[in-house]
Amino acid sequence: AGPINIVSKINVTEEVEVVEEISEDEDEDDRTDQERYEDLVEFCDDANENVCEYIKESANCCCEAEIETYAKCAYQNIFPDKYNMTERCGYQCNLNENVNVLMVDNDEKGVELGIIFGAIAGVIGVALWSYACYYWLFYLPAKKKRKMLKKPVTTKETFVGENSGLEYGISSMQGWRVYMEDRYIAYQSSVAPPTEIGVVDGEKRTAVGLPHNHSLFCVMDGHGGTFSSNFVSQNLVRIICEQQPFAEYVQKVTQEGQKSERDLFELRELLEISLQHAFIDIDLDLLRSYTESKEKKHNSGLSISTSKKGTSLSKSKKEEEHDDDAGFLSSNAKKAGGSGVFSGTTTVLVMLTPHFMVCANVGDSRAVLYSSNVNSPMLVGPEPTALSIDHKPKVPSERERIEKFGGRVARGRVDGELAVSRALGDFDFKNYSPHNKEETGLEIAHRQKVSPIPEIIVQNGCIGKDRFLVLACDGIWDVLDNFQCAHLIETLFQEGESDVGLVCEEVLDVCLEKGSKDNMTIIVVKFPGQSIGKGGGVTARRELRMTRVDDESSSVTSFSAPDNENIEHAGKLKC
């Protein structure tokens, strides 16, 4: 077998090319691989130093390796069909018919690797910069807004009312939140001439236009500030009564005589239209109020006229206490120039009429009617009937509307931010102008990512079967489902508690124990069909709770035992 002939053309200052030629008949080469390897090592040792250096560089091996490693790499280059280990040396080559070895220059490889690592470093740098911007500009301010108190505020604002056998209680508690953003409405009217007496955010009010033998209850859960929930609580009843369909309803419902099926259908339809239009109108009025307050550079929206007759509402004590809340929101919603545009509120409203129970709802506050289960007498406890449906972005029909009008649902929120798909306010997610009279119709309201159009459910009243009605914000429903709420309230009644206000307070305490971190507001309306048992009621429960001094391992024990301030009905109003 003939030896391997290696022809070297070396020029240190010019391009160096190594051409290896093998014998014409490779089959005559009967040397073993080990012999080929040894010959190559011998050649490298005897050859010119420049040749060995070139072999070292072109093989692209580790510069600290032994000469045998260089030789082996070069040998692999010459006989790639004999060795499938070329990747170990890290070179790239193409063999032509004369077995010419074309090497990739180390400098070119270094440039390529530098580009690759530079691109990776650039991507990582951009990602880190983006995260830092998000963290400082969005996450920390949002976290500051969501900041919880070190200790919950357990002082409650409680009111009760009674009229024609219908009793109601309201209780509201700030809880762990830094600000109280919940609001509520309760109105009852007696026999003609109408004497409408009610409570709006802790202050006694006289309504205008509500027909006799009608009651209205409403809970608003504000977010992003109190601007929207304040405005709605102070104006919603007035705007309902100003609707032309509602005026027709009042005229028809007050007519003497038995109502036919057709009459009842017309009354129901007029109520539904009135409530739907009222929600849309108050949403636009809310935007106008915010725009005017922004132009005047003060929160004029906190002092609102209750009627066209000039009866004005001054700030209640509660509102004065929350002026700092509004100021905080103004300073923290700088891109909006104030709190209004980023403020919004859920609203769940139930109107009790002589014939219907009508619920209008936007958001995730909830109304549930509890009735005796006459169909299943063996079933213990009242049967819940949902009068409202939670409007969440993940609901398919809500998601479809959001995406249809340019929004998206991310992390279960509208545009990754808002947790409800319908609300009053939240104008950052709406696109109508407050001064464009053409944009006041139902069609425009339908074209919003976050809709102000309420979902309306009408339930026929059943005297003797209905036991109680509950309206509450999500601070309650986050820790109690409909059945748990029914069981708790029914238990309180059967334990002998006849004061509906105390029933509401106990529900708040239980929810706080269960871990609710939100503001909490609940309205319980007790119908004549609800029985009262014997026992100590809520007072007995509180005495038992206060004796649990030894159980300090759980934080809920410490704050679930209210002090004397909470036990008393502070400012309790009998309407």
Coordinates of C-alpha atoms in Angstrom, one line a residue:
A1 CA 0.0 0.0 0.0
G2 CA 1.3 3.4 -1.0
P3 CA 1.7 6.1 1.6
I4 CA -0.5 9.1 1.9
N5 CA 0.8 12.0 -0.1
I6 CA 0.1 15.4 1.5
V7 CA 0.9 18.4 -0.6
S8 CA 1.2 21.6 1.4
K9 CA 1.2 25.1 -0.1
I10 CA 1.9 27.5 2.8
N11 CA 2.3 31.3 2.7
V12 CA 2.1 32.9 6.1
T13 CA 1.1 36.3 4.7
E14 CA -1.4 35.1 2.1
E15 CA -4.3 32.7 2.1
V16 CA -3.2 29.3 3.1
E17 CA -4.6 26.2 1.4
V18 CA -4.0 22.6 2.2
V19 CA -4.7 20.1 -0.4
E20 CA -4.6 16.5 0.5
E21 CA -4.4 13.9 -2.1
I22 CA -4.8 10.2 -1.5
S23 CA -3.7 7.4 -3.7
E24 CA -5.8 6.7 -6.8
D25 CA -7.0 3.4 -5.4
E26 CA -8.0 3.6 -1.8
D27 CA -8.6 -0.1 -1.6
E28 CA -4.8 -0.7 -1.9
D29 CA -4.3 1.1 1.3
D30 CA -4.5 -1.8 3.8
R31 CA -3.2 0.1 6.8
T32 CA -5.2 0.0 9.9
D33 CA -6.7 3.2 11.3
Q34 CA -4.1 3.1 14.1
E35 CA -1.3 3.0 11.5
R36 CA -2.8 5.9 9.6
Y37 CA -3.0 7.8 12.8
E38 CA 0.6 7.1 13.7
D39 CA 1.8 8.1 10.2
L40 CA -0.1 11.4 10.5
V41 CA 1.5 12.1 13.9
E42 CA 4.9 11.3 12.4
F43 CA 4.2 13.6 9.5
C44 CA 3.2 16.4 11.8
D45 CA 6.3 16.0 13.9
D46 CA 8.6 16.0 10.9
A47 CA 6.8 18.7 8.9
N48 CA 7.4 22.4 8.9
E49 CA 6.2 24.1 12.1
N50 CA 3.9 26.3 10.0
V51 CA 2.2 23.2 8.7
C52 CA 1.5 21.9 12.2
E53 CA 0.2 25.3 13.2
Y54 CA -2.1 25.4 10.3
I55 CA -3.4 21.9 11.1
K56 CA -4.0 23.1 14.6
E57 CA -5.9 26.2 13.5
S58 CA -7.9 24.6 10.7
A59 CA -8.9 21.7 12.9
N60 CA -10.3 24.3 15.3
C61 CA -9.5 22.2 18.4
C62 CA -8.7 23.4 21.8
C63 CA -5.5 25.3 21.8
E64 CA -4.3 23.6 24.9
A65 CA -4.7 20.1 23.5
E66 CA -1.7 17.8 22.7
I67 CA -0.3 17.5 19.2
E68 CA -1.8 14.0 18.9
T69 CA -5.2 15.6 19.2
Y70 CA -4.4 18.0 16.4
A71 CA -3.2 15.2 14.2
K72 CA -6.2 13.1 14.9
C73 CA -8.5 15.9 14.0
A74 CA -6.6 16.5 10.8
Y75 CA -6.7 12.8 10.1
Q76 CA -10.5 12.9 10.5
N77 CA -10.6 15.8 8.1
I78 CA -8.8 13.8 5.4
F79 CA -10.8 10.6 6.0
P80 CA -14.3 11.7 7.0
D81 CA -15.8 8.6 5.5
K82 CA -13.8 6.5 8.0
Y83 CA -14.6 8.6 11.0
N84 CA -18.0 10.0 12.1
M85 CA -16.5 12.2 14.8
T86 CA -15.9 15.4 13.0
E87 CA -18.3 17.3 15.2
R88 CA -16.0 16.8 18.1
C89 CA -13.4 19.1 16.6
G90 CA -16.0 21.7 15.8
Y91 CA -15.1 22.4 12.2
Q92 CA -17.2 22.6 9.1
C93 CA -16.0 21.2 5.8
N94 CA -17.1 20.1 2.3
L95 CA -15.1 17.5 0.4
N96 CA -14.8 17.7 -3.4
E97 CA -13.8 14.9 -5.6
N98 CA -10.1 15.5 -5.0
V99 CA -10.7 15.4 -1.2
N100 CA -9.9 19.1 -0.9
V101 CA -10.6 20.2 2.7
L102 CA -12.1 23.7 2.9
M103 CA -12.0 25.0 6.5
V104 CA -14.0 27.7 8.1
D105 CA -11.7 30.3 9.5
N106 CA -11.7 30.7 13.3
D107 CA -12.2 34.4 13.1
E108 CA -15.3 34.0 11.0
K109 CA -16.6 31.5 13.6
G110 CA -15.9 33.9 16.3
V111 CA -17.8 36.7 14.6
E112 CA -20.8 34.3 14.1
L113 CA -20.8 33.3 17.7
G114 CA -20.5 36.9 18.8
I115 CA -23.5 37.8 16.7
I116 CA -25.5 34.9 18.2
F117 CA -24.6 35.7 21.8
G118 CA -25.1 39.4 21.2
A119 CA -28.6 38.8 19.9
I120 CA -29.4 36.6 22.9
A121 CA -28.1 39.2 25.2
G122 CA -30.1 41.9 23.4
V123 CA -33.4 39.9 23.8
I124 CA -32.7 39.3 27.4
G125 CA -31.9 42.9 28.0
V126 CA -35.1 44.1 26.3
A127 CA -37.2 41.5 28.3
L128 CA -35.6 42.7 31.6
W129 CA -36.2 46.4 30.6
S130 CA -39.8 45.7 29.7
Y131 CA -40.4 43.9 33.0
A132 CA -38.7 46.7 35.0
C133 CA -41.0 49.3 33.3
Y134 CA -44.1 47.2 33.9
Y135 CA -43.1 46.6 37.5
W136 CA -42.4 50.3 38.4
L137 CA -45.1 51.9 36.2
F138 CA -48.0 49.5 36.5
Y139 CA -47.5 46.8 39.1
L140 CA -46.4 48.9 42.1
P141 CA -49.0 51.6 41.6
A142 CA -51.7 48.9 41.3
K143 CA -50.4 47.1 44.3
K144 CA -50.5 50.4 46.2
K145 CA -54.1 50.9 45.2
R146 CA -54.9 47.4 46.4
K147 CA -53.0 47.8 49.6
M148 CA -54.7 46.3 52.6
L149 CA -54.9 47.6 56.1
K150 CA -52.9 45.9 58.8
K151 CA -56.1 45.4 60.7
P152 CA -59.6 45.4 59.3
V153 CA -62.1 48.2 60.1
T154 CA -65.0 46.3 61.7
T155 CA -67.2 49.3 62.5
K156 CA -70.5 48.8 60.8
E157 CA -73.1 51.2 59.4
T158 CA -76.5 49.6 60.0
F159 CA -80.1 50.6 59.3
V160 CA -83.4 48.9 59.5
G161 CA -86.8 49.7 58.1
E162 CA -90.4 48.3 58.2
N163 CA -93.5 48.9 56.3
S164 CA -96.7 46.9 55.8
G165 CA -95.2 43.7 57.1
L166 CA -92.0 44.1 55.0
E167 CA -88.8 44.5 57.1
Y168 CA -85.3 45.2 55.8
G169 CA -81.9 45.6 57.3
I170 CA -78.7 47.0 55.8
S171 CA -75.2 46.7 57.1
S172 CA -71.9 47.9 55.5
M173 CA -68.3 47.4 56.7
Q174 CA -65.0 48.6 55.3
G175 CA -63.1 45.5 56.2
W176 CA -59.5 45.2 55.1
R177 CA -59.6 47.7 52.3
V178 CA -58.0 51.2 52.7
Y179 CA -61.2 52.9 51.4
M180 CA -64.9 52.2 51.6
E181 CA -66.3 52.2 48.0
D182 CA -69.6 50.4 48.5
R183 CA -72.9 52.4 48.4
Y184 CA -76.5 51.4 48.9
I185 CA -80.1 52.6 48.4
A186 CA -83.3 51.5 50.2
Y187 CA -86.7 53.1 49.6
Q188 CA -90.2 52.1 50.8
S189 CA -93.5 53.8 50.0
S190 CA -96.7 53.5 51.9
V191 CA -100.3 54.1 51.0
A192 CA -101.4 57.1 48.9
P193 CA -100.7 59.9 49.2
P194 CA -97.2 58.6 48.8
T195 CA -94.8 59.0 51.6
E196 CA -91.5 57.6 50.3
I197 CA -89.0 57.2 53.0
G198 CA -85.6 55.7 52.4
V199 CA -81.9 55.6 53.2
V200 CA -79.1 56.5 50.8
D201 CA -75.5 55.9 52.0
G202 CA -76.4 56.3 55.6
E203 CA -78.7 59.4 55.2
K204 CA -82.5 59.5 55.4
R205 CA -84.1 60.6 52.1
T206 CA -87.5 61.3 50.7
A207 CA -87.9 60.0 47.1
V208 CA -89.8 61.7 44.4
G209 CA -92.1 59.8 42.0
L210 CA -92.0 56.3 43.5
P211 CA -95.5 54.8 43.5
H212 CA -97.1 53.8 46.8
N213 CA -96.7 50.1 47.8
H214 CA -93.4 50.0 46.0
S215 CA -90.0 49.4 47.4
L216 CA -86.6 49.7 45.9
F217 CA -83.3 48.2 47.1
C218 CA -79.9 48.6 45.5
V219 CA -76.2 47.8 46.2
M220 CA -73.3 49.4 44.4
D221 CA -69.7 48.1 44.6
G222 CA -67.4 50.8 43.5
H223 CA -63.9 50.3 42.1
G224 CA -61.2 52.8 41.2
G225 CA -62.7 55.3 43.6
T226 CA -66.0 56.5 45.0
F227 CA -66.9 58.9 42.2
S228 CA -69.2 56.5 40.3
S229 CA -70.8 54.7 43.2
N230 CA -71.5 58.0 44.9
F231 CA -73.1 59.4 41.8
V232 CA -75.3 56.4 41.1
S233 CA -76.5 56.1 44.7
Q234 CA -77.5 59.8 44.7
N235 CA -79.2 59.9 41.3
L236 CA -80.5 56.5 40.2
V237 CA -84.0 56.7 41.8
R238 CA -84.6 60.1 40.4
I239 CA -83.5 59.1 36.9
I240 CA -85.8 56.0 37.0
C241 CA -88.7 58.2 38.0
E242 CA -88.0 60.6 35.2
Q243 CA -88.3 58.0 32.5
Q244 CA -91.4 58.4 30.3
P245 CA -92.2 54.6 30.3
F246 CA -92.0 54.7 34.2
A247 CA -94.5 57.6 34.2
E248 CA -96.9 55.4 32.1
Y249 CA -96.3 52.6 34.5
V250 CA -97.2 54.7 37.5
Q251 CA -100.4 55.9 35.7
K252 CA -101.5 52.3 34.9
V253 CA -100.5 50.7 38.2
T254 CA -102.4 53.3 40.3
Q255 CA -105.6 52.8 38.4
E256 CA -108.2 51.0 40.4
G257 CA -109.6 47.7 39.5
Q258 CA -108.3 44.2 38.9
K259 CA -105.4 43.9 36.5
S260 CA -105.8 41.5 33.5
E261 CA -103.1 39.4 32.1
R262 CA -102.6 41.9 29.3
D263 CA -102.4 44.7 31.9
L264 CA -99.7 42.8 33.9
F265 CA -97.8 42.1 30.7
E266 CA -97.8 45.9 29.8
L267 CA -96.8 46.9 33.3
R268 CA -93.9 44.4 33.3
E269 CA -92.7 45.6 29.9
L270 CA -92.9 49.3 31.0
L271 CA -90.8 48.5 34.1
E272 CA -88.1 46.7 32.1
I273 CA -87.8 49.5 29.5
S274 CA -87.7 52.1 32.3
L275 CA -84.8 50.4 34.2
Q276 CA -82.9 49.7 31.0
H277 CA -83.1 53.3 29.8
A278 CA -82.3 54.6 33.4
F279 CA -79.1 52.6 33.5
I280 CA -78.0 54.0 30.1
D281 CA -78.9 57.5 31.0
I282 CA -77.2 57.5 34.4
D283 CA -74.0 56.2 32.7
L284 CA -74.0 59.2 30.3
D285 CA -74.9 61.6 33.1
L286 CA -72.0 60.1 35.1
L287 CA -69.6 60.8 32.2
R288 CA -70.9 64.4 31.9
S289 CA -70.6 64.9 35.6
Y290 CA -67.0 63.7 35.5
T291 CA -66.2 66.0 32.5
E292 CA -67.7 69.0 34.3
S293 CA -65.9 68.3 37.5
K294 CA -62.7 67.9 35.6
E295 CA -63.2 71.3 33.9
K296 CA -63.9 73.0 37.2
K297 CA -61.0 71.2 38.8
H298 CA -63.0 70.0 41.8
N299 CA -65.3 67.1 42.7
S300 CA -68.6 68.9 42.1
G301 CA -70.0 65.5 41.4
L302 CA -70.2 64.8 45.1
S303 CA -73.0 67.4 45.6
I304 CA -75.9 66.3 43.4
S305 CA -79.5 67.5 43.0
T306 CA -82.0 64.8 43.8
S307 CA -84.9 66.2 41.8
K308 CA -85.9 68.8 39.2
K309 CA -87.9 70.5 41.9
G310 CA -84.7 71.8 43.5
T311 CA -84.4 69.5 46.5
S312 CA -80.6 69.3 46.9
L313 CA -78.5 66.8 48.8
S314 CA -75.7 68.1 51.0
K315 CA -72.8 65.8 51.8
S316 CA -73.6 63.3 54.4
K317 CA -71.2 62.7 57.3
K318 CA -70.0 59.5 55.6
E319 CA -69.2 61.4 52.4
E320 CA -67.2 64.0 54.3
E321 CA -65.2 61.2 55.9
H322 CA -64.3 59.9 52.5
D323 CA -63.2 63.2 50.9
D324 CA -59.7 62.0 51.4
D325 CA -60.6 58.9 49.4
A326 CA -61.6 61.1 46.4
G327 CA -58.5 63.2 46.8
F328 CA -56.3 60.1 46.8
L329 CA -58.0 58.9 43.7
S330 CA -57.5 62.2 41.9
S331 CA -53.8 62.2 42.7
N332 CA -53.4 58.5 41.6
A333 CA -55.3 58.7 38.3
K334 CA -53.1 61.4 36.8
K335 CA -53.5 60.2 33.3
A336 CA -57.2 60.7 33.6
G337 CA -56.9 64.0 35.3
G338 CA -59.0 62.8 38.2
S339 CA -60.9 59.8 39.6
G340 CA -64.0 59.7 37.4
V341 CA -62.8 58.2 34.1
F342 CA -61.2 55.2 35.9
S343 CA -63.9 54.9 38.5
G344 CA -66.7 52.5 38.0
T345 CA -69.4 50.6 39.9
T346 CA -71.4 47.4 39.8
T347 CA -75.1 48.0 40.5
V348 CA -77.7 45.4 41.5
L349 CA -81.3 46.8 41.9
V350 CA -84.5 45.1 43.0
M351 CA -87.9 46.8 42.8
L352 CA -90.7 45.2 44.7
T353 CA -94.1 46.0 43.3
P354 CA -97.6 44.6 44.2
H355 CA -97.3 42.2 41.2
F356 CA -93.6 41.7 40.4
M357 CA -90.1 41.5 41.8
V358 CA -87.8 43.1 39.1
C359 CA -84.0 42.9 39.2
A360 CA -81.7 44.9 37.0
N361 CA -78.0 44.2 37.3
V362 CA -74.6 45.1 35.9
G363 CA -71.4 43.6 37.3
D364 CA -70.9 40.9 39.9
S365 CA -73.0 42.1 42.9
R366 CA -75.8 39.7 43.3
A367 CA -79.5 39.4 44.3
V368 CA -81.0 36.1 45.5
L369 CA -84.6 35.3 46.5
Y370 CA -85.1 32.6 49.1
S371 CA -88.4 30.8 49.2
S372 CA -90.0 27.8 50.9
N373 CA -89.5 24.7 48.8
V374 CA -93.1 23.6 48.4
N375 CA -92.2 21.1 45.7
S376 CA -89.7 19.3 47.9
P377 CA -90.9 19.5 51.5
M378 CA -88.2 17.2 52.7
L379 CA -85.5 19.7 51.6
V380 CA -84.4 21.6 54.7
G381 CA -84.0 25.4 54.4
P382 CA -85.1 27.9 51.9
E383 CA -84.5 27.4 48.2
P384 CA -82.4 30.1 46.4
T385 CA -83.5 31.7 43.2
A386 CA -80.9 33.9 41.5
L387 CA -82.4 37.2 40.4
S388 CA -79.1 38.3 38.8
I389 CA -76.2 36.8 36.8
D390 CA -72.6 37.7 37.5
H391 CA -71.2 39.6 34.5
K392 CA -67.6 38.2 34.2
P393 CA -65.4 38.5 31.1
K394 CA -64.9 34.8 30.9
V395 CA -68.7 34.2 30.3
P396 CA -68.8 33.2 26.6
S397 CA -71.5 35.7 25.6
E398 CA -69.7 38.5 27.5
R399 CA -66.3 37.6 26.0
E400 CA -67.8 37.6 22.5
R401 CA -69.1 41.1 22.9
I402 CA -65.8 42.3 24.4
E403 CA -63.8 40.9 21.5
K404 CA -66.3 42.1 18.9
F405 CA -65.8 45.7 19.9
G406 CA -62.0 45.7 20.1
G407 CA -61.3 44.4 23.5
R408 CA -59.6 41.2 24.7
V409 CA -59.9 39.0 27.8
A410 CA -56.6 38.3 29.6
R411 CA -56.2 36.8 33.0
G412 CA -60.0 36.8 33.3
R413 CA -60.2 40.6 32.9
V414 CA -61.2 43.0 30.2
D415 CA -58.0 44.1 28.5
G416 CA -56.3 42.4 31.4
E417 CA -57.5 45.0 33.9
L418 CA -61.2 45.1 34.7
A419 CA -62.7 42.1 36.5
V420 CA -66.4 42.7 35.4
S421 CA -67.8 42.9 31.8
R422 CA -70.7 45.2 32.6
A423 CA -70.5 48.3 34.8
L424 CA -71.6 51.9 35.2
G425 CA -68.6 54.3 34.7
D426 CA -65.3 52.7 33.7
F427 CA -65.1 55.1 30.7
D428 CA -61.6 54.1 29.9
F429 CA -63.3 51.0 28.3
K430 CA -66.1 53.0 26.5
N431 CA -66.0 55.1 23.4
Y432 CA -68.9 57.5 23.5
S433 CA -68.7 61.3 23.9
P434 CA -70.5 62.9 26.9
H435 CA -71.8 65.8 24.8
N436 CA -72.9 63.9 21.7
K437 CA -76.6 63.7 21.8
E438 CA -76.6 61.0 19.1
E439 CA -74.7 58.7 21.3
T440 CA -77.4 58.2 23.9
G441 CA -79.3 55.3 22.4
L442 CA -79.5 51.7 23.2
E443 CA -77.5 50.8 20.0
I444 CA -74.5 52.9 21.1
A445 CA -74.6 51.3 24.6
H446 CA -74.6 47.9 23.0
R447 CA -71.3 48.7 21.2
Q448 CA -69.2 49.0 24.3
K449 CA -66.6 46.6 25.6
V450 CA -67.9 47.2 29.1
S451 CA -71.6 47.5 28.8
P452 CA -73.9 49.7 30.9
I453 CA -77.0 47.8 29.8
P454 CA -78.5 45.8 32.7
E455 CA -79.6 42.3 32.6
I456 CA -83.2 42.3 33.8
I457 CA -84.9 39.3 35.5
V458 CA -88.6 39.5 36.6
Q459 CA -90.0 37.2 39.2
N460 CA -93.6 36.9 40.1
G461 CA -94.2 37.5 43.8
C462 CA -95.7 34.7 45.9
I463 CA -97.2 35.8 49.3
G464 CA -96.5 33.2 51.9
K465 CA -93.8 31.3 50.0
D466 CA -91.2 34.0 49.8
R467 CA -89.1 34.2 52.9
F468 CA -86.3 36.7 52.4
L469 CA -84.4 38.5 49.7
V470 CA -80.6 39.2 49.8
L471 CA -78.7 41.9 47.9
A472 CA -74.9 41.9 48.4
C473 CA -71.6 42.9 46.9
D474 CA -68.9 40.3 46.0
G475 CA -67.3 40.8 49.4
I476 CA -70.1 38.5 50.6
W477 CA -70.3 36.1 47.6
D478 CA -66.5 35.6 47.5
V479 CA -66.8 33.5 50.6
L480 CA -70.4 32.4 50.6
D481 CA -72.4 30.7 47.8
N482 CA -76.1 31.1 47.5
F483 CA -76.9 28.0 49.6
Q484 CA -74.4 28.9 52.3
C485 CA -75.9 32.3 52.6
A486 CA -79.4 30.9 52.8
H487 CA -78.4 28.5 55.5
L488 CA -76.6 31.1 57.6
I489 CA -79.5 33.6 57.5
E490 CA -82.1 31.0 58.1
T491 CA -80.1 29.7 61.1
L492 CA -80.0 33.2 62.5
F493 CA -83.7 33.6 62.2
Q494 CA -84.3 30.2 63.8
E495 CA -82.0 31.0 66.6
G496 CA -84.4 33.7 67.6
E497 CA -83.0 36.8 65.9
S498 CA -85.8 39.1 64.8
D499 CA -83.7 42.2 64.2
V500 CA -82.9 42.1 60.5
G501 CA -80.1 44.7 61.0
L502 CA -78.3 42.3 63.5
V503 CA -78.7 39.5 61.0
C504 CA -76.9 41.6 58.4
E505 CA -74.1 42.4 60.8
E506 CA -73.6 38.8 61.7
V507 CA -73.3 37.8 58.1
L508 CA -70.5 40.4 57.7
D509 CA -68.7 39.0 60.8
V510 CA -68.9 35.5 59.4
C511 CA -67.6 36.6 56.0
L512 CA -64.7 38.4 57.7
E513 CA -63.9 35.2 59.6
K514 CA -64.0 33.2 56.3
G515 CA -61.4 35.5 54.9
S516 CA -63.2 38.1 52.8
K517 CA -60.7 41.0 52.1
D518 CA -63.1 43.3 50.2
N519 CA -65.6 46.0 51.4
M520 CA -68.9 44.3 52.4
T521 CA -72.4 45.5 52.1
I522 CA -75.6 43.4 52.5
I523 CA -79.3 44.1 52.4
V524 CA -81.7 41.5 53.8
V525 CA -85.5 42.0 53.1
K526 CA -87.6 39.7 55.4
F527 CA -91.1 38.8 54.0
P528 CA -94.0 37.8 56.2
G529 CA -93.5 34.2 55.3
Q530 CA -90.3 34.0 57.3
S531 CA -90.7 32.5 60.8
I532 CA -88.6 33.4 63.8
G533 CA -87.5 30.7 66.3
K534 CA -86.5 31.0 69.9
G535 CA -83.1 31.7 71.3
G536 CA -80.5 34.3 72.0
G537 CA -80.0 35.2 68.4
V538 CA -77.0 37.3 67.3
T539 CA -76.4 38.6 70.9
A540 CA -75.8 35.1 72.2
R541 CA -73.4 34.4 69.3
R542 CA -71.4 37.5 70.1
E543 CA -71.2 36.6 73.8
L544 CA -69.9 33.2 72.9
R545 CA -67.4 34.6 70.4
M546 CA -66.0 37.0 73.0
T547 CA -65.4 34.1 75.4
R548 CA -62.9 32.5 73.0
V549 CA -59.9 34.3 74.5
D550 CA -57.8 31.2 74.5
D551 CA -58.0 30.7 70.8
E552 CA -55.5 33.3 69.7
S553 CA -53.7 31.1 67.3
S554 CA -56.1 32.1 64.5
S555 CA -56.2 35.7 63.5
V556 CA -59.9 35.6 62.6
T557 CA -60.7 35.1 66.3
S558 CA -59.2 38.4 67.3
F559 CA -61.1 40.5 64.7
S560 CA -64.3 38.5 64.7
A561 CA -65.0 39.6 68.2
P562 CA -66.4 43.0 67.7
D563 CA -66.0 45.7 70.4
N564 CA -68.8 47.5 72.0
E565 CA -68.8 50.0 69.2
N566 CA -69.7 47.3 66.7
I567 CA -72.2 45.5 69.0
E568 CA -74.3 48.6 69.4
H569 CA -76.4 49.8 66.4
A570 CA -74.4 52.9 66.0
G571 CA -76.6 55.5 64.4
K572 CA -79.3 52.9 63.8
L573 CA -82.2 54.4 62.0
K574 CA -85.8 53.2 62.2
C575 CA -87.5 54.1 58.9

